[in-house]
Amino acid sequence: MDSIKRYLLFVKPYWKQIILTVIIGMMKFGIPLIIPLILKFVIDDIIGGQGLTDSEKMTSLYWLMGIVLFVFIVLRPPIEFYRQYFAQWTGSKILYDIREQLFDHLQKLSLKFYSNRKSGEVISRVIHDVEQTKTFIITGMMNIWLDMFTIIIAIIIMFTMDFWLTIVAISLLPFYGVSIKYFYSKLRSLTRRRSQALAEVQGHLHERLQGMNVIRSFALEDHEQKQFNSRNENFLNKAIDHTRWNAKTFAVINTLTDIAPVLVIGVAGAMVIQTDLTVGTMVAFVAYMDRLYNPLRRLVNSSTTLTQSIASMDRMFELIDEEYDIKDKENAVPYTFPRGEVIFDRVSFSYDDEQNVLHDISFRAERGETIAIVGMSGGGKSTIMSLIPRFYDVTSGRIIIDGKDIRDYQMRSLRDSIGMVLQDNIIFSDSVRFNILMGNPDATDEEVVEAAKAANAHNFITELPDGYDTNIGERGVKLSGGQKQRIAIARVFLKSPEILIFDEATSSLDLESEHLIQQSLFRLAEDRTTFIVAHRLSTITHADKIIVIENGHLVEMGSHTELMTKRGAYHNLFQVQQLN
């Protein structure tokens, strides 16, 4: 029930709209309750009316039908429209607020969270589970109350017609309540298991779609079909377990709701024969049984959907409750007037309390210097780069920027002063202009073009079908690797940060693209503190300092000339590459 209390905080701003919707709904559900009374009046007072001529009976019938048709044709349609409109509008607004908060939350979670989660599963919680909770608003906060209103009004009217017949009509309600409590105690856990299994299918599918080129290149279609079938079968089994229990619920509940009208027909028939109960009252009573037990059946359906909704709430709040590994201190200050001096002071780091991947790293980057970090793959070079913008926090030691531990700065202001160009930059499925503007969303068109020219990207952009407005597809599939890199560099030019990080920005490119991008990187690095993780050592010989990392340890540091003279680890790496 804790999930419901928390969910109601999202509902609270819209309580006026919910009350208005319920009031309109009472009118909508209340109008059909007059039909059995009309039926009784027609049978007992018009058709069976004593002392009335046929002409008088027809006149009464015409007047009655005229009033009823006016209510149903003129009054009921706008009531139905506004009830549906306000219900869906309110539900949609609440889901909008929830997704807005969830996306804000997701942007604050650390990269450690995303490294341990499939993106498809996260998407499932934000889209599918949040959508499922809409049932709680429409059904739980509106329709259930309207069904309860219908049941109560129907019972009151039935009591006014005949007390003992009403007792017979509601005699099975206690059995109905016991059945609901028994069956729905287990349904919530079954629903959660089914939702989790569905999220696993979605996560697996999302991941495989992104890697379809790998599957095709290794001819893994049959293997991957088995992998997908395994997860799909798991979801099928969970869905069947849920369906089986649900079917048992409906079998018992519907049996009870079907027996009750039969009992009323039998007792009412006997009372018409043996007492003064009128045929009109009997017919009206049977009609009210439909008004009484149809809402009860809907309540059964509501219980099922509400159980699914609450299970989705649980999963949604599990995501909301994910704690931030990286967060600002209470007294964190903005990083203003950046100079770009960076010091690593005995820094060690490990992922998830495992063995350290960095050990006691210390070095200093003066303002405007270029620092190159080299070494074998898996040595920890990219990990060092991810610590500077606080994608992760150090396990021990500290990183000092402009005289202050980076954990004392507000993260957003720190990252505002850092620009990154990675080996695999994310390009979004939108226009070229949109992707460059990510460096500075407030930039003018002229500034976007200048940034593209500085990144050697303007020429190829103007040759695209729609120039800067060309949509470049998901992850930039319509562009070459070199073109994507130049767009990534253009947005860093537009950002104009004080600290630059190039993490193997040219390692996977052809020589022509590498040459163009190297020109752009040199231009961008002027008068900025720059860190370069490089695969080709020939591209970093100009660096002020070259740091050699082996198995998480800093083993050498110096200029290219100094390190070549030492004939140590850097010299050996350089010689191997020159021979190749």
Coordinates of C-alpha atoms in Angstrom, one line a residue:
M1 CA 0.0 0.0 0.0
D2 CA 3.0 2.3 0.3
S3 CA 3.2 2.5 -3.5
I4 CA -0.4 3.8 -3.5
K5 CA 0.3 6.5 -0.9
R6 CA 3.3 7.7 -3.0
Y7 CA 1.3 7.6 -6.2
L8 CA -1.4 9.7 -4.6
L9 CA 1.2 12.5 -4.4
F10 CA 1.2 12.7 -8.2
V11 CA -2.6 12.6 -8.2
K12 CA -3.1 15.3 -5.5
P13 CA -2.7 18.4 -7.9
Y14 CA -5.6 17.1 -9.9
W15 CA -8.1 16.3 -7.2
K16 CA -10.6 18.9 -8.4
Q17 CA -10.7 17.4 -11.9
I18 CA -11.2 13.9 -10.4
I19 CA -14.1 15.1 -8.2
L20 CA -15.7 16.8 -11.2
T21 CA -15.3 13.7 -13.3
V22 CA -16.9 11.5 -10.5
I23 CA -19.8 13.9 -10.2
I24 CA -20.4 13.9 -14.0
G25 CA -20.0 10.1 -13.9
M26 CA -22.7 9.9 -11.2
M27 CA -25.1 11.6 -13.5
K28 CA -24.0 9.3 -16.4
F29 CA -24.5 6.1 -14.3
G30 CA -27.5 7.5 -12.5
I31 CA -29.7 8.1 -15.6
P32 CA -29.9 4.3 -16.6
L33 CA -31.1 3.5 -13.1
I34 CA -34.5 5.0 -13.9
I35 CA -35.2 2.5 -16.7
P36 CA -36.4 -0.3 -14.3
L37 CA -38.7 2.2 -12.6
I38 CA -40.1 3.3 -16.1
L39 CA -40.6 -0.4 -16.9
K40 CA -42.6 -0.9 -13.6
F41 CA -44.6 2.2 -14.2
V42 CA -45.5 1.1 -17.8
I43 CA -46.5 -2.4 -16.7
D44 CA -48.4 -1.5 -13.5
D45 CA -49.7 2.0 -14.1
I46 CA -50.2 2.3 -17.8
I47 CA -50.8 -1.2 -19.3
G48 CA -52.4 -2.5 -16.0
G49 CA -54.0 0.9 -15.1
Q50 CA -57.5 0.5 -13.8
G51 CA -60.2 2.8 -15.1
L52 CA -58.0 4.2 -18.0
T53 CA -59.1 4.0 -21.6
D54 CA -56.7 2.9 -24.3
S55 CA -56.5 6.4 -25.5
E56 CA -55.5 7.7 -22.1
K57 CA -53.0 4.9 -21.7
M58 CA -51.4 5.8 -25.1
T59 CA -51.3 9.5 -24.2
S60 CA -49.5 8.7 -20.9
L61 CA -47.1 6.4 -22.8
Y62 CA -46.3 9.2 -25.4
W63 CA -45.6 11.7 -22.7
L64 CA -43.4 9.3 -20.7
M65 CA -41.4 8.3 -23.8
G66 CA -41.0 11.9 -24.9
I67 CA -39.5 12.9 -21.5
V68 CA -37.2 9.8 -21.4
L69 CA -36.0 10.3 -25.0
F70 CA -35.2 13.9 -24.2
V71 CA -33.1 12.8 -21.3
F72 CA -31.2 10.1 -23.3
I73 CA -30.8 12.0 -26.6
V74 CA -30.2 15.6 -25.4
L75 CA -28.8 15.4 -21.9
R76 CA -26.9 12.1 -21.7
P77 CA -24.5 12.5 -24.8
P78 CA -22.7 15.6 -23.4
I79 CA -22.5 14.1 -20.0
E80 CA -20.9 11.0 -21.5
F81 CA -18.5 13.1 -23.5
Y82 CA -17.3 15.2 -20.6
R83 CA -16.9 12.2 -18.3
Q84 CA -14.7 10.4 -20.8
Y85 CA -12.8 13.6 -21.7
F86 CA -12.0 14.7 -18.1
A87 CA -11.1 11.1 -17.1
Q88 CA -8.6 10.6 -19.9
W89 CA -7.3 14.2 -19.7
T90 CA -6.6 13.8 -15.9
G91 CA -5.0 10.4 -16.4
S92 CA -2.8 11.6 -19.2
K93 CA -1.6 14.7 -17.3
I94 CA -0.7 12.6 -14.2
L95 CA 1.3 10.2 -16.4
Y96 CA 3.0 13.2 -18.1
D97 CA 4.2 14.4 -14.6
I98 CA 5.4 10.9 -13.7
R99 CA 7.4 10.4 -16.8
E100 CA 8.9 13.9 -16.6
Q101 CA 10.1 13.2 -13.0
L102 CA 11.4 9.7 -14.1
F103 CA 13.4 11.1 -17.0
D104 CA 14.9 13.8 -14.7
H105 CA 15.8 11.0 -12.3
L106 CA 17.3 8.8 -15.0
Q107 CA 19.6 11.7 -16.1
K108 CA 21.0 11.9 -12.5
L109 CA 21.7 8.2 -12.1
S110 CA 25.4 7.3 -12.4
L111 CA 26.9 5.3 -15.3
K112 CA 27.3 2.5 -12.9
F113 CA 23.5 2.1 -12.9
Y114 CA 23.4 1.9 -16.7
S115 CA 26.3 -0.5 -16.8
N116 CA 24.2 -2.9 -14.7
R117 CA 20.9 -2.5 -16.5
K118 CA 19.6 -3.3 -19.9
S119 CA 18.2 -0.1 -21.5
G120 CA 15.2 -2.0 -22.8
E121 CA 14.2 -2.9 -19.2
V122 CA 14.5 0.7 -18.1
I123 CA 12.4 1.8 -21.1
S124 CA 9.8 -0.8 -20.1
R125 CA 9.4 0.7 -16.7
V126 CA 9.2 4.3 -18.0
I127 CA 6.7 3.5 -20.8
H128 CA 4.9 0.2 -20.1
D129 CA 4.7 0.3 -16.3
V130 CA 3.8 4.0 -16.1
E131 CA 1.1 3.5 -18.7
Q132 CA -0.3 0.6 -16.6
T133 CA -0.7 2.8 -13.6
K134 CA -3.2 4.9 -15.6
T135 CA -5.7 2.2 -14.7
F136 CA -5.4 3.2 -11.0
I137 CA -6.6 6.7 -11.9
I138 CA -9.4 5.8 -14.3
T139 CA -10.6 2.7 -12.5
G140 CA -9.4 3.0 -8.9
M141 CA -10.2 6.7 -8.4
M142 CA -13.2 7.1 -10.7
N143 CA -14.9 4.0 -12.0
I144 CA -14.9 2.1 -8.7
W145 CA -16.6 4.9 -6.9
L146 CA -19.2 5.2 -9.7
D147 CA -19.8 1.5 -9.6
M148 CA -20.2 1.7 -5.8
F149 CA -22.6 4.6 -6.3
T150 CA -24.6 2.6 -8.8
I151 CA -24.8 -0.4 -6.4
I152 CA -25.8 1.7 -3.4
I153 CA -28.5 3.6 -5.3
A154 CA -29.8 0.4 -6.9
I155 CA -30.1 -1.3 -3.4
I156 CA -31.8 1.8 -1.9
I157 CA -34.4 1.8 -4.8
M158 CA -34.9 -2.0 -4.4
F159 CA -35.5 -1.6 -0.6
T160 CA -38.2 1.0 -1.3
M161 CA -40.0 -1.5 -3.6
D162 CA -39.7 -4.7 -1.4
F163 CA -37.6 -5.2 1.7
W164 CA -37.4 -9.1 1.8
L165 CA -36.8 -9.4 -1.9
T166 CA -33.9 -7.0 -1.6
I167 CA -32.5 -9.2 1.2
V168 CA -32.6 -12.2 -1.1
A169 CA -30.9 -10.1 -3.9
I170 CA -27.9 -9.1 -1.7
S171 CA -27.6 -12.4 0.2
L172 CA -24.7 -13.6 -1.8
L173 CA -22.6 -10.4 -1.4
P174 CA -20.7 -11.7 1.6
F175 CA -19.5 -14.8 -0.4
Y176 CA -18.5 -12.4 -3.2
G177 CA -16.3 -10.3 -0.8
V178 CA -14.6 -13.4 0.7
S179 CA -13.8 -14.7 -2.8
I180 CA -12.3 -11.4 -3.9
K181 CA -10.1 -11.3 -0.8
Y182 CA -8.9 -14.9 -1.4
F183 CA -8.1 -14.7 -5.0
Y184 CA -6.5 -11.3 -5.3
S185 CA -4.1 -11.8 -2.4
K186 CA -1.9 -13.9 -4.9
L187 CA -2.7 -12.0 -8.1
R188 CA -0.4 -9.0 -7.3
S189 CA 2.8 -11.2 -7.0
L190 CA 1.8 -13.1 -10.2
T191 CA 1.3 -9.8 -12.0
R192 CA 4.7 -8.5 -10.9
R193 CA 6.4 -11.7 -12.1
R194 CA 4.7 -11.3 -15.5
S195 CA 5.7 -7.7 -15.8
Q196 CA 9.3 -8.5 -15.0
A197 CA 9.4 -11.3 -17.5
L198 CA 8.0 -8.9 -20.2
A199 CA 10.6 -6.3 -19.3
E200 CA 13.3 -9.0 -19.8
V201 CA 12.0 -9.8 -23.2
Q202 CA 11.9 -6.1 -24.1
G203 CA 15.4 -5.5 -22.8
H204 CA 16.8 -8.5 -24.7
L205 CA 15.0 -7.4 -27.9
H206 CA 16.3 -3.8 -27.6
E207 CA 19.9 -5.0 -27.2
R208 CA 19.7 -7.5 -30.1
L209 CA 18.2 -4.9 -32.4
Q210 CA 21.1 -2.6 -31.7
G211 CA 23.5 -5.4 -32.4
M212 CA 21.8 -6.9 -35.5
N213 CA 24.9 -6.3 -37.7
V214 CA 26.9 -8.5 -35.3
I215 CA 24.3 -11.2 -35.4
R216 CA 24.2 -11.2 -39.2
S217 CA 28.0 -11.0 -39.6
F218 CA 28.5 -14.1 -37.4
A219 CA 25.5 -15.9 -38.8
L220 CA 24.0 -16.2 -35.3
E221 CA 20.3 -16.1 -36.3
D222 CA 19.5 -19.6 -35.2
H223 CA 21.4 -19.2 -31.9
E224 CA 19.8 -15.8 -31.2
Q225 CA 16.4 -17.3 -32.0
K226 CA 16.9 -19.8 -29.3
Q227 CA 18.0 -17.1 -26.9
F228 CA 14.9 -15.0 -27.6
N229 CA 12.6 -18.0 -27.5
S230 CA 14.0 -18.9 -24.0
R231 CA 13.0 -15.4 -22.6
N232 CA 9.8 -15.4 -24.6
E233 CA 8.9 -18.8 -23.2
N234 CA 9.6 -17.5 -19.6
F235 CA 7.2 -14.7 -20.2
L236 CA 4.6 -17.1 -21.7
N237 CA 4.9 -19.3 -18.6
K238 CA 4.4 -16.3 -16.2
A239 CA 1.5 -15.0 -18.3
I240 CA -0.2 -18.4 -18.3
D241 CA 0.3 -18.7 -14.5
H242 CA -1.4 -15.2 -14.2
T243 CA -4.1 -16.2 -16.6
R244 CA -4.9 -19.5 -14.9
W245 CA -5.3 -17.8 -11.5
N246 CA -7.4 -15.0 -13.1
A247 CA -9.6 -17.6 -14.8
K248 CA -10.3 -19.3 -11.5
T249 CA -11.2 -15.9 -10.0
F250 CA -13.7 -15.2 -12.8
A251 CA -15.2 -18.7 -12.7
V252 CA -16.0 -18.3 -9.0
I253 CA -17.1 -14.7 -9.1
N254 CA -19.3 -15.0 -12.2
T255 CA -21.0 -18.1 -10.8
L256 CA -22.0 -16.1 -7.7
T257 CA -23.2 -13.1 -9.7
D258 CA -25.2 -15.4 -12.0
I259 CA -26.9 -17.4 -9.2
A260 CA -28.2 -14.2 -7.5
P261 CA -30.7 -13.2 -10.3
V262 CA -31.9 -16.7 -10.6
L263 CA -32.8 -16.7 -6.8
V264 CA -34.6 -13.4 -7.2
I265 CA -36.6 -14.6 -10.2
G266 CA -37.7 -17.7 -8.2
V267 CA -38.6 -15.9 -5.0
A268 CA -40.3 -12.9 -6.9
G269 CA -42.4 -15.3 -9.0
A270 CA -43.6 -17.1 -5.8
M271 CA -44.4 -13.7 -4.2
V272 CA -46.4 -12.6 -7.3
I273 CA -48.4 -15.8 -7.0
Q274 CA -48.9 -15.9 -3.3
T275 CA -48.7 -12.2 -2.2
D276 CA -49.7 -8.8 -3.5
L277 CA -46.3 -8.2 -5.3
T278 CA -47.1 -6.8 -8.7
V279 CA -45.7 -8.1 -12.0
G280 CA -44.2 -4.6 -12.7
T281 CA -42.3 -4.8 -9.4
M282 CA -41.0 -8.3 -10.2
V283 CA -39.8 -7.1 -13.7
A284 CA -38.2 -4.0 -12.2
F285 CA -36.5 -6.1 -9.6
V286 CA -35.0 -8.4 -12.1
A287 CA -33.9 -5.4 -14.2
Y288 CA -32.2 -3.9 -11.0
M289 CA -30.4 -7.2 -10.5
D290 CA -28.6 -6.5 -13.8
R291 CA -27.9 -2.9 -12.5
L292 CA -26.6 -4.4 -9.3
Y293 CA -24.4 -7.3 -10.5
N294 CA -23.0 -5.7 -13.7
P295 CA -21.1 -3.2 -11.5
L296 CA -20.0 -6.1 -9.3
R297 CA -18.6 -7.9 -12.4
R298 CA -16.9 -4.6 -13.3
L299 CA -15.4 -4.5 -9.8
V300 CA -13.9 -7.9 -10.4
N301 CA -12.3 -6.6 -13.6
S302 CA -11.3 -3.5 -11.8
S303 CA -9.6 -5.6 -9.1
T304 CA -7.6 -7.4 -11.7
T305 CA -6.5 -4.3 -13.5
L306 CA -5.9 -2.5 -10.3
T307 CA -3.7 -5.4 -9.1
Q308 CA -1.7 -5.1 -12.4
S309 CA -1.6 -1.3 -11.9
I310 CA -0.2 -1.6 -8.3
A311 CA 2.4 -4.1 -9.4
S312 CA 3.5 -1.6 -12.1
M313 CA 3.6 1.1 -9.4
D314 CA 5.9 -1.1 -7.4
R315 CA 8.3 -1.5 -10.3
M316 CA 8.1 2.2 -11.2
F317 CA 9.0 3.2 -7.6
E318 CA 11.8 0.7 -7.5
L319 CA 13.3 2.8 -10.4
I320 CA 12.5 6.1 -8.6
D321 CA 14.2 4.8 -5.5
E322 CA 17.5 4.0 -7.2
E323 CA 20.0 6.1 -5.3
Y324 CA 22.4 8.5 -6.9
D325 CA 26.0 7.2 -6.7
I326 CA 27.2 10.6 -7.7
K327 CA 25.6 13.6 -6.1
D328 CA 26.4 17.1 -5.0
K329 CA 27.4 17.8 -1.4
E330 CA 25.1 20.1 0.5
N331 CA 27.7 22.9 0.5
A332 CA 28.9 22.3 -3.1
V333 CA 29.9 25.5 -4.9
P334 CA 29.6 26.3 -8.6
Y335 CA 32.7 25.9 -10.7
T336 CA 33.1 29.5 -11.9
F337 CA 36.0 31.2 -13.7
P338 CA 37.7 27.9 -14.7
R339 CA 41.4 27.9 -15.4
G340 CA 41.9 24.3 -16.2
E341 CA 44.6 23.1 -13.7
V342 CA 44.0 19.4 -13.0
I343 CA 45.8 17.4 -10.3
F344 CA 45.4 13.6 -9.7
D345 CA 46.5 13.1 -6.1
R346 CA 47.1 9.4 -5.2
V347 CA 43.9 8.3 -7.0
S348 CA 42.7 4.7 -6.8
F349 CA 39.4 3.4 -8.2
S350 CA 37.4 0.2 -8.4
Y351 CA 34.0 -0.7 -9.9
D352 CA 31.4 -2.1 -7.4
D353 CA 34.0 -2.7 -4.6
E354 CA 35.9 -5.1 -6.8
Q355 CA 39.7 -5.2 -7.2
N356 CA 41.1 -1.7 -8.0
V357 CA 41.5 -0.9 -11.7
L358 CA 43.5 2.2 -10.9
H359 CA 46.3 2.2 -8.3
D360 CA 47.7 5.4 -6.6
I361 CA 47.7 7.5 -9.8
S362 CA 49.4 11.0 -9.4
F363 CA 50.1 13.6 -12.0
R364 CA 49.6 17.3 -12.7
A365 CA 48.2 19.1 -15.7
E366 CA 48.9 22.8 -15.9
R367 CA 46.5 25.2 -17.5
G368 CA 46.8 24.9 -21.3
E369 CA 48.9 21.7 -21.3
T370 CA 48.2 18.7 -23.4
I371 CA 48.4 15.4 -21.5
A372 CA 48.5 12.2 -23.5
I373 CA 47.6 8.9 -21.7
V374 CA 48.8 5.7 -23.5
G375 CA 49.1 2.0 -22.7
M376 CA 47.7 -1.4 -23.6
S377 CA 43.9 -1.9 -23.9
G378 CA 42.3 -2.5 -20.5
G379 CA 45.0 -0.7 -18.6
G380 CA 42.6 2.0 -17.2
K381 CA 43.1 4.9 -19.5
S382 CA 39.4 5.5 -20.2
T383 CA 38.7 5.0 -16.5
I384 CA 41.0 8.0 -15.7
M385 CA 39.1 10.1 -18.3
S386 CA 35.7 9.2 -16.8
L387 CA 36.8 10.3 -13.3
I388 CA 37.5 13.9 -14.4
P389 CA 33.8 14.9 -15.2
R390 CA 32.7 12.7 -12.2
F391 CA 31.0 10.0 -14.2
Y392 CA 32.4 7.9 -11.3
D393 CA 33.9 9.0 -8.0
V394 CA 37.4 8.0 -6.9
T395 CA 37.6 5.1 -4.4
S396 CA 40.6 6.8 -2.6
G397 CA 42.7 9.9 -3.2
R398 CA 41.3 13.0 -4.9
I399 CA 41.2 14.9 -8.1
I400 CA 41.8 18.6 -7.7
I401 CA 40.7 21.2 -10.3
D402 CA 41.8 24.8 -9.9
G403 CA 42.7 24.2 -6.2
K404 CA 39.6 22.4 -5.1
D405 CA 38.5 18.8 -4.9
I406 CA 36.0 18.2 -7.7
R407 CA 33.6 16.7 -5.2
D408 CA 33.3 20.2 -3.7
Y409 CA 32.0 21.6 -7.0
Q410 CA 28.4 21.3 -8.3
M411 CA 28.5 18.6 -10.9
R412 CA 26.5 20.5 -13.6
S413 CA 28.8 23.5 -13.4
L414 CA 31.9 21.2 -13.5
R415 CA 30.7 19.4 -16.6
D416 CA 29.8 22.6 -18.2
S417 CA 33.5 23.4 -18.4
I418 CA 34.5 19.9 -19.8
G419 CA 34.2 18.9 -23.4
M420 CA 34.6 15.2 -24.5
V421 CA 35.1 13.6 -27.9
L422 CA 35.0 9.8 -27.6
Q423 CA 35.8 6.9 -29.9
D424 CA 32.1 6.1 -30.3
N425 CA 30.2 9.4 -29.9
I426 CA 26.5 9.2 -29.7
I427 CA 24.8 10.9 -32.5
F428 CA 21.0 11.3 -32.1
S429 CA 18.3 10.5 -34.6
D430 CA 17.7 14.1 -35.6
S431 CA 19.1 16.8 -37.8
V432 CA 22.8 17.7 -38.1
R433 CA 22.0 21.1 -36.6
F434 CA 20.3 19.5 -33.6
N435 CA 23.3 17.4 -32.9
I436 CA 25.7 20.3 -33.1
L437 CA 23.4 22.4 -30.9
M438 CA 23.8 19.9 -28.1
G439 CA 27.1 21.7 -27.4
N440 CA 25.1 24.9 -26.7
P441 CA 21.3 24.8 -27.3
D442 CA 21.1 28.6 -27.2
A443 CA 23.7 29.2 -30.0
T444 CA 22.7 31.0 -33.2
D445 CA 22.7 29.4 -36.7
E446 CA 25.8 31.5 -37.5
E447 CA 27.6 30.0 -34.5
V448 CA 26.6 26.5 -35.5
V449 CA 28.1 27.0 -38.9
E450 CA 31.3 28.5 -37.5
A451 CA 31.7 25.5 -35.1
A452 CA 31.2 23.1 -38.1
K453 CA 33.8 25.0 -40.1
A454 CA 36.3 24.8 -37.2
A455 CA 35.7 21.0 -37.1
N456 CA 36.2 20.6 -40.8
A457 CA 32.6 19.5 -41.1
H458 CA 30.9 22.3 -43.0
N459 CA 31.8 21.1 -46.5
F460 CA 30.3 17.6 -46.1
I461 CA 27.3 18.9 -44.3
T462 CA 26.4 21.3 -47.1
E463 CA 26.6 18.3 -49.5
L464 CA 23.9 16.4 -47.5
P465 CA 20.4 16.4 -49.1
D466 CA 19.0 19.0 -46.7
G467 CA 22.3 20.5 -45.4
Y468 CA 22.2 21.2 -41.7
D469 CA 18.6 20.1 -41.5
T470 CA 19.3 16.6 -42.8
N471 CA 18.0 13.8 -40.5
I472 CA 21.0 11.5 -40.0
G473 CA 19.1 8.4 -38.7
E474 CA 19.4 6.5 -35.4
R475 CA 22.9 6.8 -34.0
G476 CA 23.9 8.6 -37.1
V477 CA 23.7 5.6 -39.4
K478 CA 23.6 7.7 -42.5
L479 CA 27.1 9.2 -41.8
S480 CA 30.6 7.7 -42.0
G481 CA 32.7 7.3 -38.8
G482 CA 34.8 10.4 -39.7
Q483 CA 31.7 12.5 -40.3
K484 CA 30.1 11.5 -37.0
Q485 CA 33.4 12.4 -35.2
R486 CA 33.5 15.8 -36.9
I487 CA 30.0 16.6 -35.8
A488 CA 30.9 15.5 -32.3
I489 CA 33.9 17.9 -32.4
A490 CA 31.8 20.7 -33.8
R491 CA 29.5 20.5 -30.8
V492 CA 32.5 20.7 -28.5
F493 CA 33.7 23.8 -30.4
L494 CA 30.2 25.2 -29.8
K495 CA 30.5 24.4 -26.1
S496 CA 34.0 26.0 -25.9
P497 CA 35.0 24.3 -22.6
E498 CA 38.2 25.0 -20.6
I499 CA 39.1 21.3 -20.2
L500 CA 39.1 18.8 -23.2
I501 CA 39.1 15.0 -23.2
F502 CA 39.8 13.1 -26.4
D503 CA 39.3 9.4 -25.6
E504 CA 40.7 7.5 -28.7
A505 CA 38.8 10.0 -30.9
T506 CA 40.5 8.9 -34.1
S507 CA 41.5 5.3 -33.5
S508 CA 38.8 3.7 -35.7
L509 CA 39.1 6.1 -38.7
D510 CA 40.8 5.9 -42.1
L511 CA 43.9 8.1 -42.6
E512 CA 42.1 10.9 -44.5
S513 CA 39.4 11.2 -41.8
E514 CA 42.1 11.0 -39.1
H515 CA 44.1 13.8 -40.7
L516 CA 41.0 16.1 -40.9
I517 CA 40.0 15.4 -37.3
Q518 CA 43.6 15.8 -36.1
Q519 CA 43.5 19.3 -37.6
S520 CA 40.2 20.0 -35.8
L521 CA 41.5 18.7 -32.5
F522 CA 44.7 20.8 -32.6
R523 CA 42.6 23.9 -33.3
L524 CA 40.2 23.0 -30.5
A525 CA 43.0 22.3 -28.0
E526 CA 44.7 25.7 -28.3
D527 CA 45.0 27.4 -24.9
R528 CA 42.9 24.6 -23.2
T529 CA 43.9 21.9 -20.8
T530 CA 43.6 18.8 -23.0
F531 CA 43.7 15.1 -22.2
I532 CA 44.2 12.6 -25.0
V533 CA 43.8 8.9 -24.8
A534 CA 45.5 7.7 -28.0
H535 CA 45.9 4.4 -29.8
R536 CA 48.4 5.6 -32.4
L537 CA 51.3 7.1 -30.5
S538 CA 52.5 9.1 -33.6
T539 CA 49.5 11.4 -33.0
I540 CA 50.5 12.5 -29.5
T541 CA 54.3 13.2 -29.9
H542 CA 53.5 16.9 -29.5
A543 CA 52.0 16.4 -26.0
D544 CA 53.5 18.3 -23.1
K545 CA 53.3 15.2 -20.9
I546 CA 52.8 11.6 -21.9
I547 CA 51.6 9.2 -19.2
V548 CA 52.1 5.5 -19.6
I549 CA 49.5 3.3 -17.8
E550 CA 50.0 -0.5 -17.3
N551 CA 47.4 -2.6 -15.4
G552 CA 46.1 0.5 -13.6
H553 CA 49.6 1.8 -12.5
L554 CA 51.4 4.9 -13.8
V555 CA 54.7 3.5 -14.9
E556 CA 56.2 6.4 -16.9
M557 CA 55.7 10.1 -17.4
G558 CA 57.4 12.8 -19.5
S559 CA 57.6 14.3 -23.0
H560 CA 58.0 12.2 -26.1
T561 CA 61.7 13.0 -26.3
E562 CA 62.3 12.2 -22.6
L563 CA 60.5 8.9 -22.7
M564 CA 62.2 7.8 -25.9
T565 CA 65.5 8.6 -24.3
K566 CA 64.6 6.4 -21.2
R567 CA 64.0 3.5 -23.6
G568 CA 61.4 2.1 -21.2
A569 CA 57.7 1.1 -21.7
Y570 CA 56.8 4.0 -23.9
H571 CA 59.8 3.4 -26.1
N572 CA 58.9 -0.2 -26.6
L573 CA 55.3 0.6 -27.5
F574 CA 56.4 3.3 -30.0
Q575 CA 58.9 0.9 -31.6
V576 CA 56.3 -1.8 -32.0
Q577 CA 53.9 0.6 -33.7
Q578 CA 56.7 2.0 -36.0
L579 CA 57.5 -1.6 -37.1
N580 CA 53.9 -2.2 -38.0

